[in-house]
Coordinates of C-alpha atoms in Angstrom, one line a residue:
M1 CA -183.4 -22.1 -153.6
I2 CA -185.6 -25.1 -153.0
F3 CA -186.2 -26.5 -149.6
L4 CA -188.1 -29.5 -148.1
Y5 CA -191.2 -28.7 -146.1
E6 CA -193.2 -31.1 -143.9
A7 CA -196.9 -30.4 -143.8
K8 CA -200.2 -31.8 -142.5
G9 CA -203.4 -31.3 -144.4
I10 CA -207.0 -32.3 -144.0
G11 CA -208.8 -33.9 -146.9
R12 CA -212.5 -33.6 -147.9
D13 CA -213.3 -36.8 -146.0
G14 CA -211.8 -35.3 -142.8
T15 CA -208.7 -37.4 -142.8
I16 CA -205.4 -35.7 -141.7
T17 CA -202.5 -36.6 -144.0
A18 CA -198.8 -35.8 -143.5
V19 CA -197.0 -34.8 -146.7
R20 CA -193.6 -33.5 -147.8
V21 CA -193.2 -31.0 -150.5
M22 CA -190.3 -29.1 -152.1
A23 CA -190.7 -25.3 -152.3
S24 CA -188.8 -22.1 -152.2
G25 CA -190.8 -20.8 -149.2
R26 CA -193.6 -21.6 -146.8
S27 CA -196.4 -19.9 -148.9
E28 CA -195.4 -21.9 -152.0
A29 CA -195.3 -25.1 -149.9
A30 CA -198.8 -24.4 -148.7
S31 CA -200.0 -23.9 -152.3
K32 CA -198.5 -27.3 -153.2
V33 CA -200.3 -28.9 -150.3
R34 CA -203.6 -27.4 -151.7
E35 CA -202.8 -28.8 -155.1
L36 CA -202.7 -32.3 -153.5
G37 CA -206.4 -31.7 -152.5
L38 CA -205.6 -31.0 -148.9
H39 CA -206.3 -28.0 -146.7
P40 CA -202.9 -27.2 -145.0
L41 CA -203.1 -27.3 -141.2
S42 CA -199.4 -26.8 -140.6
V43 CA -196.3 -26.3 -142.8
S44 CA -192.9 -26.5 -141.2
F45 CA -189.3 -26.2 -142.4
S46 CA -187.8 -29.8 -142.5
R47 CA -184.6 -30.3 -140.4
E48 CA -183.4 -32.6 -143.3
N49 CA -182.5 -29.3 -145.1
L50 CA -179.6 -29.0 -142.6
R51 CA -178.3 -32.4 -143.7
T52 CA -178.8 -32.0 -147.4
L53 CA -177.5 -28.4 -147.3
P54 CA -174.8 -28.5 -144.5
G55 CA -175.0 -25.3 -142.5
K56 CA -171.4 -24.2 -142.4
S57 CA -171.1 -24.5 -146.2
Q58 CA -174.2 -22.4 -146.7
V59 CA -173.8 -19.8 -144.0
S60 CA -170.6 -18.0 -143.2
D61 CA -169.4 -17.2 -139.7
R62 CA -169.5 -13.5 -140.6
E63 CA -173.2 -13.9 -141.4
I64 CA -173.8 -15.5 -138.0
V65 CA -171.8 -12.7 -136.3
D66 CA -173.8 -10.0 -138.1
F67 CA -177.1 -11.6 -137.2
N68 CA -176.2 -11.7 -133.5
R69 CA -175.0 -8.1 -133.6
E70 CA -178.2 -6.9 -135.2
V71 CA -180.4 -8.8 -132.8
Q72 CA -178.4 -7.4 -129.8
V73 CA -178.6 -3.8 -131.1
L74 CA -182.4 -4.0 -131.8
L75 CA -183.2 -5.6 -128.5
K76 CA -181.1 -3.1 -126.6
A77 CA -183.0 -0.3 -128.5
G78 CA -186.3 -1.7 -127.1
I79 CA -187.6 -3.4 -130.2
P80 CA -189.6 -6.6 -129.4
L81 CA -187.8 -9.8 -130.3
L82 CA -190.3 -10.9 -133.0
K83 CA -190.2 -7.6 -134.8
A84 CA -186.4 -7.5 -134.6
I85 CA -186.1 -10.9 -136.2
Q86 CA -188.6 -10.0 -138.9
K87 CA -186.6 -6.8 -139.7
I88 CA -183.3 -8.7 -139.9
S89 CA -184.7 -11.6 -142.1
G90 CA -185.8 -9.0 -144.7
R91 CA -182.2 -7.8 -145.1
I92 CA -180.5 -11.1 -145.3
R93 CA -179.2 -11.9 -148.8
N94 CA -178.3 -15.5 -148.3
P95 CA -181.5 -17.4 -149.3
F96 CA -180.7 -20.4 -147.1
F97 CA -180.0 -18.3 -144.0
R98 CA -183.0 -16.1 -144.7
V99 CA -185.3 -19.1 -144.6
V100 CA -183.6 -20.3 -141.3
V101 CA -184.1 -16.8 -139.7
E102 CA -187.7 -16.7 -140.9
E103 CA -188.3 -20.1 -139.3
I104 CA -186.8 -18.8 -136.1
G105 CA -189.2 -15.9 -136.3
R106 CA -192.2 -18.1 -136.8
S107 CA -191.2 -20.2 -133.8
V108 CA -191.0 -17.0 -131.7
E109 CA -194.4 -16.0 -133.0
R110 CA -195.9 -19.3 -131.8
G111 CA -194.7 -18.5 -128.3
Q112 CA -191.3 -20.2 -128.1
S113 CA -188.3 -18.5 -126.6
L114 CA -185.4 -17.5 -128.8
S115 CA -183.2 -20.3 -127.2
E116 CA -185.9 -22.9 -128.1
S117 CA -186.3 -21.5 -131.6
V118 CA -182.6 -21.7 -132.5
L119 CA -182.2 -25.2 -131.1
P120 CA -183.1 -27.0 -134.3
F121 CA -180.4 -25.1 -136.0
S122 CA -177.5 -25.9 -133.7
S123 CA -175.4 -27.1 -136.6
L124 CA -175.4 -23.5 -137.8
F125 CA -175.1 -21.5 -134.6
G126 CA -173.1 -24.0 -132.5
E127 CA -174.0 -26.2 -129.6
L128 CA -173.2 -23.4 -127.1
Y129 CA -175.6 -20.9 -128.6
S130 CA -179.0 -22.1 -127.3
P131 CA -177.9 -22.7 -123.7
I132 CA -176.2 -19.3 -123.6
L133 CA -179.4 -17.6 -124.9
R134 CA -181.4 -19.5 -122.3
S135 CA -179.2 -18.2 -119.5
G136 CA -179.8 -14.7 -120.8
E137 CA -183.5 -15.2 -121.0
S138 CA -183.5 -16.5 -117.4
S139 CA -181.5 -13.5 -116.1
G140 CA -183.3 -10.9 -118.2
N141 CA -180.0 -9.8 -119.8
L142 CA -180.5 -11.3 -123.3
P143 CA -178.9 -8.4 -125.2
E144 CA -175.8 -8.4 -123.0
V145 CA -175.5 -12.2 -123.2
I146 CA -175.8 -12.1 -127.0
A147 CA -173.0 -9.4 -127.1
D148 CA -170.8 -11.7 -124.8
Y149 CA -171.4 -14.6 -127.1
N150 CA -170.6 -12.5 -130.2
R151 CA -167.3 -11.5 -128.6
Y152 CA -166.6 -15.1 -127.8
H153 CA -167.4 -16.1 -131.4
L154 CA -165.2 -13.4 -132.9
K155 CA -162.3 -14.4 -130.6
V156 CA -162.6 -18.0 -131.6
L157 CA -162.7 -17.1 -135.3
A158 CA -159.6 -14.9 -134.8
I159 CA -157.7 -17.8 -133.2
K160 CA -158.7 -20.2 -136.0
D161 CA -157.8 -17.6 -138.6
R162 CA -154.4 -17.0 -137.0
V163 CA -153.6 -20.7 -137.0
K164 CA -154.8 -21.2 -140.6
K165 CA -152.8 -18.2 -141.9
A166 CA -149.7 -19.3 -140.1
L167 CA -149.9 -22.6 -142.0
I168 CA -151.0 -21.4 -145.4
Y169 CA -147.6 -20.0 -146.5
P170 CA -145.5 -23.1 -145.5
A171 CA -148.1 -25.4 -147.1
F172 CA -148.1 -23.3 -150.3
V173 CA -144.3 -23.3 -150.5
A174 CA -144.1 -27.1 -149.8
S175 CA -146.8 -27.8 -152.4
F176 CA -145.2 -25.7 -155.1
S177 CA -141.8 -27.1 -154.5
F178 CA -143.2 -30.7 -154.6
V179 CA -144.8 -30.0 -158.0
V180 CA -141.6 -28.6 -159.4
F181 CA -139.7 -31.6 -158.0
F182 CA -142.2 -34.0 -159.5
V183 CA -142.1 -32.3 -162.9
L184 CA -138.3 -32.5 -163.0
L185 CA -138.4 -36.2 -162.2
V186 CA -141.2 -37.1 -164.6
W187 CA -140.6 -34.9 -167.7
V188 CA -137.1 -33.4 -167.5
I189 CA -135.0 -36.3 -166.2
P190 CA -136.2 -39.0 -168.7
R191 CA -135.3 -36.7 -171.6
F192 CA -131.8 -36.2 -170.2
A193 CA -131.6 -40.0 -169.7
L194 CA -132.2 -40.5 -173.5
F195 CA -129.5 -38.0 -174.3
Y196 CA -127.0 -39.7 -172.0
K197 CA -127.6 -43.1 -173.6
D198 CA -126.0 -42.0 -176.8
F199 CA -122.7 -41.7 -175.0
D200 CA -120.7 -44.6 -173.8
A201 CA -119.8 -43.0 -170.4
Q202 CA -120.1 -44.2 -166.9
L203 CA -122.8 -42.0 -165.2
P204 CA -122.3 -40.9 -161.5
W205 CA -124.3 -42.9 -158.9
L206 CA -126.4 -39.9 -158.1
T207 CA -127.4 -39.5 -161.7
R208 CA -128.2 -43.2 -162.0
V209 CA -130.4 -43.1 -158.9
V210 CA -132.3 -40.0 -160.1
V211 CA -132.7 -41.3 -163.6
G212 CA -134.0 -44.6 -162.3
L213 CA -136.5 -42.8 -160.1
G214 CA -137.6 -40.5 -162.9
E215 CA -138.1 -43.4 -165.4
G216 CA -140.0 -45.4 -162.7
L217 CA -142.4 -42.5 -162.1
S218 CA -142.9 -42.0 -165.9
R219 CA -143.7 -45.6 -166.5
N220 CA -146.2 -45.7 -163.6
L221 CA -147.7 -42.3 -164.0
F222 CA -151.2 -43.6 -164.7
P223 CA -151.3 -46.0 -161.7
I224 CA -150.0 -43.2 -159.5
A225 CA -152.6 -40.8 -160.7
L226 CA -155.3 -43.4 -160.2
F227 CA -154.1 -44.1 -156.7
V228 CA -154.2 -40.3 -155.8
V229 CA -157.7 -40.0 -157.2
A230 CA -158.9 -43.0 -155.3
L231 CA -157.2 -41.7 -152.1
F232 CA -159.1 -38.4 -152.4
F233 CA -162.3 -40.2 -153.1
F234 CA -162.2 -42.9 -150.4
L235 CA -160.3 -41.1 -147.6
P236 CA -163.2 -38.8 -146.6
R237 CA -165.5 -41.8 -146.5
L238 CA -163.0 -43.8 -144.5
M239 CA -162.5 -41.0 -142.0
R240 CA -166.3 -41.1 -141.2
K241 CA -165.7 -44.4 -139.5
E242 CA -165.2 -43.9 -135.8
Q243 CA -162.4 -46.4 -135.4
V244 CA -160.4 -45.0 -138.3
R245 CA -160.9 -41.4 -137.1
R246 CA -159.9 -42.3 -133.6
V247 CA -156.6 -43.9 -134.8
W248 CA -155.9 -40.9 -137.1
D249 CA -156.7 -38.3 -134.3
K250 CA -154.4 -40.1 -131.9
F251 CA -151.6 -40.3 -134.6
Y252 CA -152.2 -36.6 -135.4
L253 CA -151.4 -35.7 -131.8
S254 CA -148.1 -37.6 -131.9
L255 CA -146.8 -35.4 -134.7
P256 CA -144.3 -32.6 -133.9
F257 CA -147.2 -30.0 -133.9
G258 CA -149.5 -32.2 -131.9
G259 CA -148.9 -30.0 -128.8
L260 CA -150.2 -27.0 -130.7
L261 CA -153.4 -28.9 -131.5
K262 CA -153.8 -29.7 -127.8
D263 CA -153.4 -26.1 -126.8
F264 CA -155.7 -24.9 -129.5
T265 CA -158.4 -27.4 -128.3
S266 CA -157.9 -26.3 -124.7
V267 CA -158.3 -22.6 -125.7
L268 CA -161.6 -23.3 -127.5
Y269 CA -162.9 -25.5 -124.8
G270 CA -161.9 -23.1 -122.0
R271 CA -163.4 -20.1 -123.7
G272 CA -166.7 -21.8 -124.2
F273 CA -166.8 -23.2 -120.7
S274 CA -166.0 -19.9 -119.0
L275 CA -168.6 -18.1 -121.1
M276 CA -171.3 -20.5 -120.0
L277 CA -170.2 -20.6 -116.4
T278 CA -170.2 -16.8 -116.1
G279 CA -173.6 -16.8 -117.9
G280 CA -175.1 -18.8 -115.1
I281 CA -175.2 -22.3 -116.6
P282 CA -174.5 -25.0 -114.0
I283 CA -171.0 -26.4 -114.1
V284 CA -172.0 -30.0 -115.1
K285 CA -174.2 -28.8 -117.9
A286 CA -171.4 -26.4 -119.1
L287 CA -168.9 -29.2 -119.1
Q288 CA -171.3 -31.4 -121.2
I289 CA -171.9 -28.7 -123.8
S290 CA -168.3 -27.5 -124.0
L291 CA -167.4 -31.0 -125.1
S292 CA -168.9 -30.2 -128.5
S293 CA -165.9 -27.8 -129.1
V294 CA -163.5 -30.7 -128.9
K295 CA -163.3 -32.0 -132.5
N296 CA -160.4 -34.5 -132.0
L297 CA -162.2 -37.8 -131.2
F298 CA -159.3 -39.1 -129.1
L299 CA -159.3 -36.0 -126.9
A300 CA -163.1 -35.9 -126.7
E301 CA -163.1 -39.4 -125.3
K302 CA -160.6 -38.4 -122.7
M303 CA -162.7 -35.3 -121.8
A304 CA -166.1 -37.1 -121.8
P305 CA -165.9 -38.5 -118.2
V306 CA -165.0 -35.1 -116.6
H307 CA -168.6 -34.1 -115.8
E308 CA -169.2 -37.5 -114.2
R309 CA -166.2 -37.0 -111.9
V310 CA -167.4 -33.5 -111.0
M311 CA -170.9 -34.9 -110.2
E312 CA -169.1 -37.4 -107.9
G313 CA -167.6 -34.5 -106.0
K314 CA -164.1 -34.4 -107.5
P315 CA -162.6 -31.0 -107.9
L316 CA -162.7 -29.7 -111.5
A317 CA -159.0 -29.0 -111.7
D318 CA -158.2 -32.6 -110.6
S319 CA -160.7 -34.0 -113.2
W320 CA -159.1 -31.9 -115.9
E321 CA -155.7 -33.0 -114.8
E322 CA -156.5 -36.6 -115.5
T323 CA -157.3 -35.9 -119.1
G324 CA -153.7 -34.7 -119.8
L325 CA -155.1 -31.9 -122.0
F326 CA -154.4 -28.9 -119.8
P327 CA -150.9 -27.6 -118.7
A328 CA -150.0 -27.4 -115.0
D329 CA -150.1 -23.6 -114.8
F330 CA -153.6 -23.6 -116.3
L331 CA -154.8 -26.0 -113.7
D332 CA -153.2 -24.0 -110.9
V333 CA -155.3 -21.0 -111.8
V334 CA -158.4 -23.1 -112.0
R335 CA -157.7 -24.4 -108.5
V336 CA -157.5 -20.8 -107.2
G337 CA -160.9 -20.1 -108.9
E338 CA -162.4 -23.2 -107.2
H339 CA -161.2 -22.1 -103.8
S340 CA -162.2 -18.4 -104.2
G341 CA -165.6 -19.0 -105.7
S342 CA -164.8 -17.2 -109.0
L343 CA -164.3 -20.3 -111.2
G344 CA -165.7 -18.8 -114.4
E345 CA -163.4 -15.7 -114.2
M346 CA -160.3 -17.8 -113.3
V347 CA -160.9 -20.3 -116.2
K348 CA -161.3 -17.3 -118.5
E349 CA -158.0 -15.8 -117.2
A350 CA -156.2 -19.2 -117.5
T351 CA -157.5 -19.5 -121.1
V352 CA -156.3 -16.0 -122.1
N353 CA -152.8 -16.9 -120.8
L354 CA -152.9 -20.2 -122.7
E355 CA -154.0 -18.4 -125.8
E356 CA -151.2 -15.9 -125.6
R357 CA -148.7 -18.8 -125.3
L358 CA -150.3 -20.5 -128.2
E359 CA -149.9 -17.4 -130.4
G360 CA -146.2 -17.3 -129.4
R361 CA -145.7 -21.0 -130.3
V362 CA -147.5 -20.5 -133.6
D363 CA -145.2 -17.5 -134.4
S364 CA -142.1 -19.5 -133.4
L365 CA -143.2 -22.5 -135.5
L366 CA -143.9 -20.3 -138.5
S367 CA -140.5 -18.6 -138.2
F368 CA -138.8 -22.0 -138.2
L369 CA -141.0 -23.7 -140.8
E370 CA -140.6 -21.0 -143.5
P371 CA -136.8 -21.2 -143.9
A372 CA -136.7 -24.9 -143.1
I373 CA -139.2 -25.8 -145.9
I374 CA -137.4 -23.5 -148.4
I375 CA -134.0 -25.1 -147.5
V376 CA -135.2 -28.7 -147.7
M377 CA -137.1 -28.3 -150.9
G378 CA -134.2 -26.2 -152.4
L379 CA -131.7 -29.0 -151.6
M380 CA -134.0 -31.6 -153.2
I381 CA -134.3 -29.6 -156.4
A382 CA -130.6 -28.8 -156.3
L383 CA -129.8 -32.6 -156.0
V384 CA -131.9 -33.2 -159.1
L385 CA -130.2 -30.5 -161.1
L386 CA -126.8 -31.6 -159.9
S387 CA -127.5 -35.2 -161.0
V388 CA -128.3 -33.8 -164.5
Y389 CA -125.1 -31.7 -164.9
M390 CA -122.6 -34.1 -163.2
P391 CA -122.4 -36.4 -166.2
I392 CA -121.3 -33.6 -168.5
T393 CA -117.7 -33.9 -167.4
S394 CA -117.7 -37.6 -168.3
I395 CA -119.3 -37.0 -171.6
V396 CA -116.7 -34.3 -172.5
Q397 CA -114.0 -36.8 -171.8
V398 CA -115.6 -39.4 -174.0
I399 CA -115.9 -36.9 -176.9
R400 CA -112.2 -36.0 -176.6

């Protein structure tokens, strides 16, 4: 795999020149700098690689978890950080991730801490990762902090997977039923319409409606296909615009399952915040960093002023209450934590309770959606088939 490297080299006249070269590794990049007639002074992995090769599409969450687990185990065994990273990088199969870990190792070798070394790769490891590591470095408990972060990461992945798996089956059933419905309307119904035209019989109103819909779709199949392709092409670009995304995110919350999204966001936010708070990160800093876990732009804008209110002396529970994101029982537990001085533990406890309730709501929604989708799509297909067979009685009478 080829990456972009930024280098500085000195020429024969003593002039230092900055160059950019494409190479599969640092040594190859240094060789290319020499080919330009320069003696390489520094060769560094360009951060542009993280934009041209988006991190989450190149590195799986499982690879991140495995990396953290190996670092934690090796550090706990007494192996120095640099040697641990070098050992791990040699075993990584993903070429992109291997280069990233090698760059982290080189930063550590230059004297930077692990938290500073991973900071350029926040798009891979998450915004919470570097501050959490910094708290572990400050307290001298880096292996334990990495283990805590890994548990947090695994729990977040489990929550996401549970929500995704709960929606996959209903989405599959709905998509398959829609395809069957569309095929019946576009290809089957028009052929029956041609058959019925040979008979001078009055067709039932349901048949006339379905035949008209099928013929309309058949005549406009190309414009419809063109519209669908254009929608898939332009919609992602349109969603990159902040105003459009804000409107969409707000509309998304108004849907019947919008409450699930709010609870899901609260759980991710609460887990990240409690992890940082128990790790020794100041409350204001923890609030600012936790905001990165809120992907819904409308909710993120409502959450953004929370740290400012806390800086002004307002209680955290009251500041969260103004956002409308957290339920009342969650806020009551947080208030107890503020008064007792165990805010981090109480936020974690409230988040666990909210998570259990979220799982129950997901299960209830799934138990309702599965039969509901099957019944609705079955009725739609049954109506189409009924519209096809209803005219048979009239045709038999004409023939007699």
